Amino acid sequence: MIREELLRIGQTELADTLVRVDPPTRRRLEAQLETLDLDRVGRLVADLVTTDPGHEELADLEPADVVPLGADDPAAIARGEELLREGRVAAVLVAGGQGTRLGFDGPKGAFPVGAVTGRTLFDHHAGRIAAMRERYACELPWYVMTSPQNDEATREIFRENDWFGLSPGSVRLFVQGELPAVDRRTGTILRETPDRIALSPDGHGGLFPALVREGVLDDMRSRGVSTFVTFNVDNPMLSVADPRLLGHHAQAGAEMSNVVVRKHDPRERVGVVAKRADRTVLVEYSDLPDDLARLREPDGGLVFWAGSIAAHAIEREFAERVGAEGGLPYHRALKAVPYVHESGETVTPDQPNAVKFEAFMFDALPMAERAVSVEADRREEFSPIKNAEGPDSPDTARRDLNRLYASWLRAAGVDIATDASGDPGVDIEVDPRFAIDAGDLRRRLPEGYAPTPGEPILLA
Ligand code: UTP
């Protein structure tokens, strides 16, 4: 049965493998293949592997309209706060990625980010959620998207940590989909072991179908949630459910909004938010032609300066529509994927040999009738942990958090020495349950607080 389906979609090599292997191996492979939408896999191979998908024409790209920093915010913030107080907001963490660049063993959320205590990213985000719940006396349900690859490990971490002090009913984990990796030349589905297909998560854009399939949108509806924010597991700086973002989103009647920061330089590896035919689009850094990336305004600023930090506000009804319409288009990602050769030997390539299929959440932006982009100060909102070292690594995140917390302490009147870049020269950790911004810190610091010079600082 499965063999016929494989033949029908052109997977002759795998169909032959099923005949060749011993019965238990065949049964295990068949059981895995049964969970997949093979028609979709066939279409993806035909569209993205055996034919060249080509490049999109970007000639008509225009800079995005962005709500700049320091815009007229008080009314927007008040509106966002009202949404939070009314219990109409949920938070969705996307944590299904494999974190291959970081190379950490386990879900990335278990990576230590607290400079003093080693607090994990999950704990840090949970603390921010708890703080927002307290500040706005609201439910702010928290949904965490995992993938089949890390779901069990993530659940275990939440259980072991007693849901990080949040009530279990207010946190819900749900699983995104997965797709097979295929040979980049032939489109053959790869096996990672003799009896296992090489499967990987279907990209953060897998969020939309997963929200529908896993009943998350229904759950939101039953809780009275109209808008949700999404955020990445790897950015400890982000203000989750920021009232300013929520407020501008609501005021504009937007269906999907996003947070942008000013790019450091033309080639920085962040997607650029732009406009095309009056719709908001995101162009991946690898797709933005060099001449457009380097284009400058008369004042020297980049024309395409708005780098996306993958933080969104999304209307629940919009997500229902995107999910129901079959989700988002898939892209091809070339990766080095270990595989079992016909001879039975496992090959670990050092060059990309495979195509993985991934959907990107930002592909939903042009589907929105209205989308708002809101600028954030990157020193306060963005320092992702992507790589093991160099830019966007644990070291840069620690440096940026130390600088941020030092600025909060200074704003609270604490005498703390820093160098010209704002670096305090010691590690500082602020438990988000203690403070999520400078105002919190000022209110909560004990009278006359003075850190011991040269010693790490923990405020919890
Ligand atoms: P990245 O694009 O940085 O991917 O994800 P990644 O898998 O974490 O890391 P690399 O590329 O293998 O090094 C951005 C955010 O999207 C989530 C990640 O968990 C992260 O929060 N994500 C990514 C998913 O939830 N599912 C996916 O399939 C991919």
Short mmCIF file of C-alpha atoms and ligand atoms in Angstrom, two decimals:
data_model
loop_
_atom_site.label_atom_id
_atom_site.label_comp_id
_atom_site.label_asym_id
_atom_site.label_seq_id
_atom_site.Cartn_x
_atom_site.Cartn_y
_atom_site.Cartn_z
CA MET A 1 0.00 0.00 0.00
CA ILE A 2 2.60 2.52 1.14
CA ARG A 3 4.92 1.13 -1.52
CA GLU A 4 2.35 1.91 -4.22
CA GLU A 5 1.95 5.42 -2.87
CA LEU A 6 5.72 5.90 -2.98
CA LEU A 7 5.82 4.71 -6.58
CA ARG A 8 2.95 7.02 -7.45
CA ILE A 9 4.86 10.07 -6.18
CA GLY A 10 8.07 8.99 -7.91
CA GLN A 11 9.95 7.67 -4.86
CA THR A 12 11.14 4.52 -6.63
CA GLU A 13 14.40 4.21 -4.71
CA LEU A 14 12.69 4.17 -1.32
CA ALA A 15 9.97 1.87 -2.69
CA ASP A 16 12.72 -0.57 -3.73
CA THR A 17 14.38 -0.26 -0.34
CA LEU A 18 11.13 -1.39 1.31
CA VAL A 19 11.30 -4.62 -0.69
CA ARG A 20 14.95 -5.19 0.08
CA VAL A 21 15.03 -4.69 3.86
CA ASP A 22 14.00 -7.27 6.49
CA PRO A 23 10.34 -7.31 7.61
CA PRO A 24 10.77 -5.53 10.99
CA THR A 25 12.74 -2.72 9.32
CA ARG A 26 10.13 -2.46 6.60
CA ARG A 27 7.35 -2.24 9.18
CA ARG A 28 9.13 0.54 11.06
CA LEU A 29 9.73 2.53 7.88
CA GLU A 30 6.14 2.03 6.76
CA ALA A 31 4.80 3.16 10.12
CA GLN A 32 6.76 6.40 9.78
CA LEU A 33 5.75 6.96 6.20
CA GLU A 34 2.10 6.51 7.13
CA THR A 35 2.27 9.59 9.35
CA LEU A 36 3.37 11.75 6.39
CA ASP A 37 1.30 13.48 3.76
CA LEU A 38 3.09 11.77 0.86
CA ASP A 39 1.16 13.67 -1.79
CA ARG A 40 2.48 16.89 -0.34
CA VAL A 41 6.02 15.48 -0.24
CA GLY A 42 5.66 14.50 -3.91
CA ARG A 43 4.54 18.01 -4.82
CA LEU A 44 7.35 19.62 -2.84
CA VAL A 45 9.96 17.46 -4.56
CA ALA A 46 8.48 18.27 -7.96
CA ASP A 47 8.27 22.02 -7.28
CA LEU A 48 11.41 22.64 -5.26
CA VAL A 49 13.94 19.89 -5.99
CA THR A 50 13.64 18.38 -9.43
CA THR A 51 12.78 21.74 -10.98
CA ASP A 52 14.66 24.93 -10.15
CA PRO A 53 12.27 27.18 -8.19
CA GLY A 54 14.26 30.21 -9.39
CA HIS A 55 14.44 33.54 -7.59
CA GLU A 56 11.66 35.98 -6.94
CA GLU A 57 11.79 39.26 -8.82
CA LEU A 58 12.48 42.00 -6.27
CA ALA A 59 12.72 45.02 -8.56
CA ASP A 60 9.53 46.65 -7.24
CA LEU A 61 10.60 46.49 -3.62
CA GLU A 62 10.03 49.61 -1.51
CA PRO A 63 11.03 50.40 2.07
CA ALA A 64 8.42 49.49 4.67
CA ASP A 65 6.37 52.07 6.54
CA VAL A 66 7.56 51.78 10.10
CA VAL A 67 6.24 53.26 13.33
CA PRO A 68 9.55 54.79 14.46
CA LEU A 69 11.01 54.83 17.92
CA GLY A 70 9.70 57.76 19.89
CA ALA A 71 6.58 58.02 17.76
CA ASP A 72 3.46 59.30 19.38
CA ASP A 73 3.11 56.30 21.64
CA PRO A 74 1.09 57.06 24.79
CA ALA A 75 -2.31 56.32 23.21
CA ALA A 76 -0.97 53.16 21.59
CA ILE A 77 0.56 51.95 24.85
CA ALA A 78 -2.70 52.62 26.67
CA ARG A 79 -4.57 50.61 24.04
CA GLY A 80 -2.13 47.70 24.34
CA GLU A 81 -2.40 47.76 28.11
CA GLU A 82 -6.17 47.70 27.83
CA LEU A 83 -6.02 44.58 25.63
CA LEU A 84 -3.78 42.90 28.19
CA ARG A 85 -6.00 43.87 31.15
CA GLU A 86 -9.07 42.61 29.31
CA GLY A 87 -7.41 39.19 28.96
CA ARG A 88 -7.54 39.33 25.19
CA VAL A 89 -3.85 38.52 24.61
CA ALA A 90 -1.96 35.21 24.52
CA ALA A 91 1.75 34.53 24.04
CA VAL A 92 3.12 31.90 21.68
CA LEU A 93 6.75 30.83 21.93
CA VAL A 94 8.13 29.05 18.89
CA ALA A 95 10.63 26.52 20.20
CA GLY A 96 10.53 23.70 17.69
CA GLY A 97 13.83 24.52 15.98
CA GLN A 98 16.85 22.26 16.06
CA GLY A 99 19.39 24.94 16.95
CA THR A 100 22.02 23.33 14.74
CA ARG A 101 24.20 26.44 14.62
CA LEU A 102 24.43 26.64 18.42
CA GLY A 103 25.08 22.93 18.65
CA PHE A 104 23.59 22.61 22.15
CA ASP A 105 22.51 19.16 23.28
CA GLY A 106 18.80 19.48 24.07
CA PRO A 107 16.03 22.00 23.36
CA LYS A 108 17.50 25.50 23.00
CA GLY A 109 15.17 26.69 25.75
CA ALA A 110 17.34 24.73 28.21
CA PHE A 111 20.37 26.85 27.31
CA PRO A 112 21.68 28.85 30.31
CA VAL A 113 21.30 32.58 29.84
CA GLY A 114 21.43 33.90 33.41
CA ALA A 115 24.98 35.22 33.83
CA VAL A 116 24.99 34.56 37.58
CA THR A 117 22.57 31.68 38.24
CA GLY A 118 22.66 29.93 34.85
CA ARG A 119 18.90 30.45 34.55
CA THR A 120 17.69 28.88 31.30
CA LEU A 121 15.98 30.62 28.40
CA PHE A 122 12.71 28.82 29.24
CA ASP A 123 12.91 30.00 32.85
CA HIS A 124 13.72 33.54 31.70
CA HIS A 125 10.73 33.68 29.31
CA ALA A 126 8.45 32.13 31.95
CA GLY A 127 9.57 34.88 34.34
CA ARG A 128 8.62 37.57 31.84
CA ILE A 129 5.22 35.95 31.33
CA ALA A 130 4.70 35.79 35.10
CA ALA A 131 5.68 39.46 35.45
CA MET A 132 3.26 40.56 32.72
CA ARG A 133 0.46 38.52 34.30
CA GLU A 134 1.07 40.21 37.60
CA ARG A 135 1.42 43.71 36.16
CA TYR A 136 -1.82 43.56 34.19
CA ALA A 137 -3.71 41.13 36.44
CA CYS A 138 -4.44 39.02 33.37
CA GLU A 139 -4.36 35.40 32.34
CA LEU A 140 -1.94 35.81 29.38
CA PRO A 141 -2.06 32.10 28.42
CA TRP A 142 1.31 30.80 27.22
CA TYR A 143 1.54 28.34 24.33
CA VAL A 144 4.87 26.72 23.50
CA MET A 145 5.40 25.16 20.09
CA THR A 146 7.71 22.16 20.09
CA SER A 147 8.59 19.75 17.29
CA PRO A 148 8.43 15.95 17.18
CA GLN A 149 12.23 16.11 17.61
CA ASN A 150 12.19 17.95 20.94
CA ASP A 151 8.64 17.64 22.30
CA GLU A 152 9.31 14.93 24.88
CA ALA A 153 12.51 16.59 26.13
CA THR A 154 10.73 19.97 26.38
CA ARG A 155 7.79 18.51 28.29
CA GLU A 156 10.21 16.85 30.68
CA ILE A 157 11.96 20.18 31.31
CA PHE A 158 8.65 21.93 32.06
CA ARG A 159 7.57 19.09 34.38
CA GLU A 160 10.91 18.91 36.20
CA ASN A 161 10.77 22.66 36.80
CA ASP A 162 7.17 22.65 38.01
CA TRP A 163 6.14 24.71 35.02
CA PHE A 164 8.55 27.42 36.17
CA GLY A 165 6.09 28.48 38.83
CA LEU A 166 3.23 29.08 36.38
CA SER A 167 0.03 27.14 36.86
CA PRO A 168 0.05 24.13 34.46
CA GLY A 169 -3.39 25.08 33.13
CA SER A 170 -2.01 28.40 31.91
CA VAL A 171 0.80 26.87 29.85
CA ARG A 172 0.23 24.53 26.96
CA LEU A 173 2.76 22.76 24.76
CA PHE A 174 1.81 21.79 21.23
CA VAL A 175 3.72 20.11 18.42
CA GLN A 176 4.47 21.37 14.94
CA GLY A 177 4.69 19.15 11.89
CA GLU A 178 7.69 17.52 10.28
CA LEU A 179 8.79 16.69 6.77
CA PRO A 180 11.43 14.38 5.31
CA ALA A 181 14.79 15.53 3.99
CA VAL A 182 15.41 14.47 0.40
CA ASP A 183 18.48 14.03 -1.78
CA ARG A 184 19.15 17.39 -3.46
CA ARG A 185 19.79 15.82 -6.89
CA THR A 186 17.23 13.01 -7.10
CA GLY A 187 14.58 14.05 -4.59
CA THR A 188 14.75 10.62 -2.91
CA ILE A 189 13.56 10.62 0.71
CA LEU A 190 16.60 9.97 2.91
CA ARG A 191 16.94 7.51 5.78
CA GLU A 192 18.95 8.65 8.80
CA THR A 193 19.28 5.05 10.05
CA PRO A 194 18.37 1.84 8.22
CA ASP A 195 14.89 1.84 9.78
CA ARG A 196 14.27 5.59 10.16
CA ILE A 197 13.39 8.30 7.67
CA ALA A 198 15.35 11.56 8.09
CA LEU A 199 12.63 13.90 9.39
CA SER A 200 12.91 17.48 10.60
CA PRO A 201 10.53 20.23 11.77
CA ASP A 202 8.67 21.99 8.94
CA GLY A 203 9.95 25.49 9.83
CA HIS A 204 8.49 28.16 12.15
CA GLY A 205 5.81 28.74 9.51
CA GLY A 206 4.53 25.30 10.53
CA LEU A 207 3.00 27.35 13.35
CA PHE A 208 -0.21 28.17 11.46
CA PRO A 209 -1.34 24.62 10.55
CA ALA A 210 -0.17 23.43 14.00
CA LEU A 211 -2.29 26.09 15.76
CA VAL A 212 -5.35 24.75 13.95
CA ARG A 213 -4.55 21.03 14.10
CA GLU A 214 -3.58 21.06 17.78
CA GLY A 215 -6.69 22.98 18.82
CA VAL A 216 -4.68 25.97 20.07
CA LEU A 217 -6.83 28.55 18.27
CA ASP A 218 -9.97 26.90 19.68
CA ASP A 219 -8.45 27.07 23.12
CA MET A 220 -7.65 30.76 22.60
CA ARG A 221 -11.19 31.44 21.46
CA SER A 222 -12.66 29.74 24.51
CA ARG A 223 -10.47 31.94 26.73
CA GLY A 224 -11.56 35.13 25.00
CA VAL A 225 -8.21 35.75 23.31
CA SER A 226 -8.39 37.86 20.16
CA THR A 227 -4.70 38.61 19.57
CA PHE A 228 -1.53 36.66 20.22
CA VAL A 229 2.12 37.58 20.14
CA THR A 230 4.79 35.21 18.89
CA PHE A 231 8.44 35.17 19.92
CA ASN A 232 11.60 33.16 19.41
CA VAL A 233 13.18 31.06 22.10
CA ASP A 234 16.65 32.45 21.40
CA ASN A 235 16.22 36.18 22.17
CA PRO A 236 16.29 36.86 25.93
CA MET A 237 15.99 40.63 25.45
CA LEU A 238 12.52 40.74 23.91
CA SER A 239 9.69 42.42 25.81
CA VAL A 240 7.10 39.70 25.42
CA ALA A 241 3.58 41.03 24.80
CA ASP A 242 4.85 44.59 24.64
CA PRO A 243 1.85 46.96 25.02
CA ARG A 244 3.39 49.35 22.48
CA LEU A 245 3.42 46.68 19.76
CA LEU A 246 -0.07 45.47 20.72
CA GLY A 247 -1.39 49.01 20.78
CA HIS A 248 -0.07 50.09 17.37
CA HIS A 249 -1.30 46.76 15.97
CA ALA A 250 -4.79 47.31 17.36
CA GLN A 251 -4.98 51.00 16.46
CA ALA A 252 -4.15 50.22 12.84
CA GLY A 253 -6.66 47.36 12.73
CA ALA A 254 -3.76 45.16 11.58
CA GLU A 255 -3.98 41.40 11.13
CA MET A 256 -0.28 40.70 11.59
CA SER A 257 2.36 43.08 12.85
CA ASN A 258 6.03 42.84 13.48
CA VAL A 259 8.91 44.36 15.39
CA VAL A 260 11.93 45.70 13.51
CA VAL A 261 15.29 47.07 14.54
CA ARG A 262 17.82 49.16 12.64
CA LYS A 263 20.30 46.91 10.84
CA HIS A 264 23.92 47.31 11.96
CA ASP A 265 25.26 47.03 8.44
CA PRO A 266 23.98 46.16 4.95
CA ARG A 267 24.94 42.50 5.17
CA GLU A 268 23.70 41.77 8.67
CA ARG A 269 21.97 38.37 8.61
CA VAL A 270 18.43 39.43 9.46
CA GLY A 271 15.42 39.48 7.16
CA VAL A 272 14.38 42.92 5.90
CA VAL A 273 10.81 44.15 6.18
CA ALA A 274 9.75 45.97 3.02
CA LYS A 275 6.72 46.73 0.86
CA ARG A 276 5.63 45.32 -2.45
CA ALA A 277 2.43 46.17 -4.29
CA ASP A 278 1.28 47.81 -1.06
CA ARG A 279 1.65 44.63 0.99
CA THR A 280 4.21 44.13 3.74
CA VAL A 281 6.80 41.50 2.88
CA LEU A 282 9.89 40.12 4.49
CA VAL A 283 12.92 39.47 2.32
CA GLU A 284 15.43 37.00 3.71
CA TYR A 285 18.97 38.33 3.98
CA SER A 286 20.16 35.72 1.50
CA ASP A 287 17.55 36.89 -1.07
CA LEU A 288 18.20 40.64 -0.80
CA PRO A 289 20.46 41.63 -3.71
CA ASP A 290 23.63 43.38 -2.66
CA ASP A 291 22.80 46.61 -4.51
CA LEU A 292 19.48 46.91 -2.64
CA ALA A 293 21.04 45.97 0.70
CA ARG A 294 23.65 48.74 0.25
CA LEU A 295 21.29 51.42 -1.05
CA ARG A 296 21.51 54.59 1.09
CA GLU A 297 19.34 57.63 1.75
CA PRO A 298 20.87 61.09 1.18
CA ASP A 299 21.54 61.26 4.94
CA GLY A 300 23.63 58.05 4.74
CA GLY A 301 21.09 55.74 6.39
CA LEU A 302 20.23 52.43 4.75
CA VAL A 303 17.07 52.50 2.60
CA PHE A 304 16.25 48.93 3.64
CA TRP A 305 17.14 49.33 7.29
CA ALA A 306 14.25 47.54 8.97
CA GLY A 307 15.55 44.18 10.20
CA SER A 308 12.92 41.80 11.48
CA ILE A 309 13.43 40.27 14.92
CA ALA A 310 10.67 37.71 14.35
CA ALA A 311 8.35 39.05 17.03
CA HIS A 312 4.78 39.42 15.86
CA ALA A 313 1.30 40.37 16.97
CA ILE A 314 -1.29 38.30 15.13
CA GLU A 315 -5.07 38.34 15.11
CA ARG A 316 -6.52 34.94 16.07
CA GLU A 317 -9.02 35.14 13.22
CA PHE A 318 -6.25 35.83 10.72
CA ALA A 319 -4.34 32.76 11.95
CA GLU A 320 -7.53 30.72 11.54
CA ARG A 321 -7.72 31.84 7.94
CA VAL A 322 -4.05 31.15 7.15
CA GLY A 323 -4.18 27.75 8.88
CA ALA A 324 -7.41 26.75 7.14
CA GLU A 325 -6.08 27.76 3.74
CA GLY A 326 -3.45 25.02 4.05
CA GLY A 327 -0.74 27.07 5.69
CA LEU A 328 2.17 28.80 4.04
CA PRO A 329 4.37 27.98 1.06
CA TYR A 330 7.45 25.86 1.68
CA HIS A 331 11.00 26.86 0.84
CA ARG A 332 13.99 24.69 0.13
CA ALA A 333 16.89 24.74 2.57
CA LEU A 334 20.12 23.05 1.52
CA LYS A 335 21.63 21.14 4.45
CA ALA A 336 24.21 18.47 5.17
CA VAL A 337 22.11 15.53 6.36
CA PRO A 338 23.68 12.17 7.32
CA TYR A 339 22.00 9.34 5.46
CA VAL A 340 22.07 5.60 4.83
CA HIS A 341 23.43 4.72 1.41
CA GLU A 342 21.91 1.91 -0.68
CA SER A 343 24.90 -0.21 0.34
CA GLY A 344 23.72 0.09 3.96
CA GLU A 345 26.60 2.30 5.03
CA THR A 346 25.92 5.61 6.84
CA VAL A 347 27.38 8.65 5.09
CA THR A 348 28.07 11.90 6.96
CA PRO A 349 28.49 14.55 4.27
CA ASP A 350 30.45 17.72 4.91
CA GLN A 351 28.68 19.57 2.09
CA PRO A 352 24.93 20.11 1.71
CA ASN A 353 23.58 16.93 0.12
CA ALA A 354 19.93 17.32 1.01
CA VAL A 355 16.94 19.60 0.76
CA LYS A 356 14.80 20.24 3.80
CA PHE A 357 11.40 21.87 3.36
CA GLU A 358 10.59 24.77 5.65
CA ALA A 359 7.76 27.27 5.91
CA PHE A 360 8.52 30.72 7.35
CA MET A 361 6.12 32.52 9.64
CA PHE A 362 6.77 35.86 7.96
CA ASP A 363 5.32 34.56 4.69
CA ALA A 364 1.96 35.27 6.29
CA LEU A 365 2.70 39.04 6.30
CA PRO A 366 1.62 39.73 2.69
CA MET A 367 -1.56 37.75 3.34
CA ALA A 368 -2.60 40.30 5.95
CA GLU A 369 -5.01 43.01 4.84
CA ARG A 370 -3.10 45.36 7.10
CA ALA A 371 0.29 44.89 8.75
CA VAL A 372 2.14 47.32 11.00
CA SER A 373 5.89 47.37 11.60
CA VAL A 374 7.03 48.86 14.88
CA GLU A 375 10.63 49.88 15.49
CA ALA A 376 12.30 48.77 18.71
CA ASP A 377 15.62 49.82 20.19
CA ARG A 378 17.90 46.88 19.54
CA ARG A 379 19.98 47.62 22.66
CA GLU A 380 16.85 46.90 24.65
CA GLU A 381 15.11 44.24 22.59
CA PHE A 382 17.41 42.13 20.46
CA SER A 383 20.37 39.89 21.11
CA PRO A 384 19.67 36.42 19.78
CA ILE A 385 21.66 33.30 20.58
CA LYS A 386 22.15 31.63 17.21
CA ASN A 387 25.82 30.66 16.95
CA ALA A 388 28.22 28.93 19.33
CA GLU A 389 30.63 31.87 19.06
CA GLY A 390 31.11 35.18 17.28
CA PRO A 391 28.11 37.38 16.47
CA ASP A 392 24.71 36.39 17.90
CA SER A 393 26.24 33.97 20.37
CA PRO A 394 26.02 33.31 24.14
CA ASP A 395 28.89 35.80 24.63
CA THR A 396 27.18 38.65 22.80
CA ALA A 397 23.87 37.97 24.57
CA ARG A 398 25.60 38.07 27.95
CA ARG A 399 27.39 41.30 27.02
CA ASP A 400 24.15 42.93 25.85
CA LEU A 401 22.17 41.81 28.91
CA ASN A 402 24.94 43.11 31.20
CA ARG A 403 24.81 46.49 29.42
CA LEU A 404 21.02 46.62 29.56
CA TYR A 405 20.83 45.77 33.26
CA ALA A 406 23.63 48.25 34.00
CA SER A 407 21.56 50.95 32.25
CA TRP A 408 18.54 50.04 34.38
CA LEU A 409 20.63 50.28 37.54
CA ARG A 410 22.01 53.66 36.52
CA ALA A 411 18.49 54.88 35.73
CA ALA A 412 17.52 53.79 39.24
CA GLY A 413 20.24 56.03 40.63
CA VAL A 414 22.70 53.26 41.47
CA ASP A 415 26.32 54.26 41.12
CA ILE A 416 27.68 51.69 38.71
CA ALA A 417 30.80 52.20 36.63
CA THR A 418 30.74 51.30 32.94
CA ASP A 419 33.10 51.79 30.04
CA ALA A 420 32.22 53.96 27.03
CA SER A 421 30.16 51.15 25.47
CA GLY A 422 28.05 50.80 28.61
CA ASP A 423 29.80 47.63 29.75
CA PRO A 424 29.81 47.27 33.54
CA GLY A 425 32.76 44.85 33.58
CA VAL A 426 30.87 42.46 35.88
CA ASP A 427 28.05 40.02 35.20
CA ILE A 428 24.59 41.26 36.13
CA GLU A 429 21.47 39.13 36.24
CA VAL A 430 17.98 40.42 36.92
CA ASP A 431 15.29 37.81 37.51
CA PRO A 432 12.40 38.89 35.26
CA ARG A 433 10.08 38.16 38.20
CA PHE A 434 11.93 40.95 40.02
CA ALA A 435 12.01 43.45 37.15
CA ILE A 436 11.29 43.46 33.42
CA ASP A 437 12.23 47.06 32.82
CA ALA A 438 14.00 50.04 34.33
CA GLY A 439 10.82 51.30 36.02
CA ASP A 440 10.27 47.99 37.82
CA LEU A 441 13.84 47.92 38.97
CA ARG A 442 13.67 51.46 40.35
CA ARG A 443 10.54 50.61 42.36
CA ARG A 444 11.82 47.29 43.70
CA LEU A 445 15.42 48.05 44.60
CA PRO A 446 15.91 48.34 48.35
CA GLU A 447 16.57 51.84 49.61
CA GLY A 448 20.27 52.70 49.44
CA TYR A 449 21.12 49.64 47.38
CA ALA A 450 24.81 49.57 46.43
CA PRO A 451 26.51 46.63 44.68
CA THR A 452 29.92 45.47 45.86
CA PRO A 453 32.42 46.80 43.31
CA GLY A 454 33.88 44.09 41.09
CA GLU A 455 31.38 41.45 42.26
CA PRO A 456 28.68 39.87 40.07
CA ILE A 457 25.23 41.32 40.71
CA LEU A 458 22.10 39.21 41.14
CA LEU A 459 18.74 40.89 41.62
CA ALA A 460 16.04 38.34 42.34
P1 UTP B 1 15.97 29.59 13.63
O1 UTP B 1 15.63 30.04 12.27
O2 UTP B 1 17.06 30.32 14.33
O3 UTP B 1 16.27 28.03 13.56
O4 UTP B 1 14.66 29.64 14.50
P2 UTP B 1 16.78 27.01 14.65
O5 UTP B 1 16.31 25.67 14.21
O6 UTP B 1 16.42 27.41 16.05
O7 UTP B 1 18.36 27.09 14.56
P3 UTP B 1 19.37 26.59 13.41
O8 UTP B 1 19.01 27.37 12.17
O9 UTP B 1 19.19 25.11 13.28
O10 UTP B 1 20.71 26.97 13.97
C1 UTP B 1 14.05 30.82 14.94
C2 UTP B 1 12.96 30.44 15.93
O11 UTP B 1 12.02 29.60 15.27
C3 UTP B 1 11.86 28.38 15.96
C4 UTP B 1 13.16 28.21 16.73
O12 UTP B 1 12.97 27.33 17.83
C5 UTP B 1 13.48 29.64 17.13
O13 UTP B 1 12.75 30.02 18.27
N1 UTP B 1 11.61 27.30 14.99
C6 UTP B 1 12.45 27.14 13.94
C7 UTP B 1 10.55 26.47 15.19
O14 UTP B 1 9.78 26.61 16.17
N2 UTP B 1 10.34 25.47 14.29
C8 UTP B 1 11.13 25.27 13.21
O15 UTP B 1 10.87 24.35 12.43
C9 UTP B 1 12.22 26.13 13.03
#
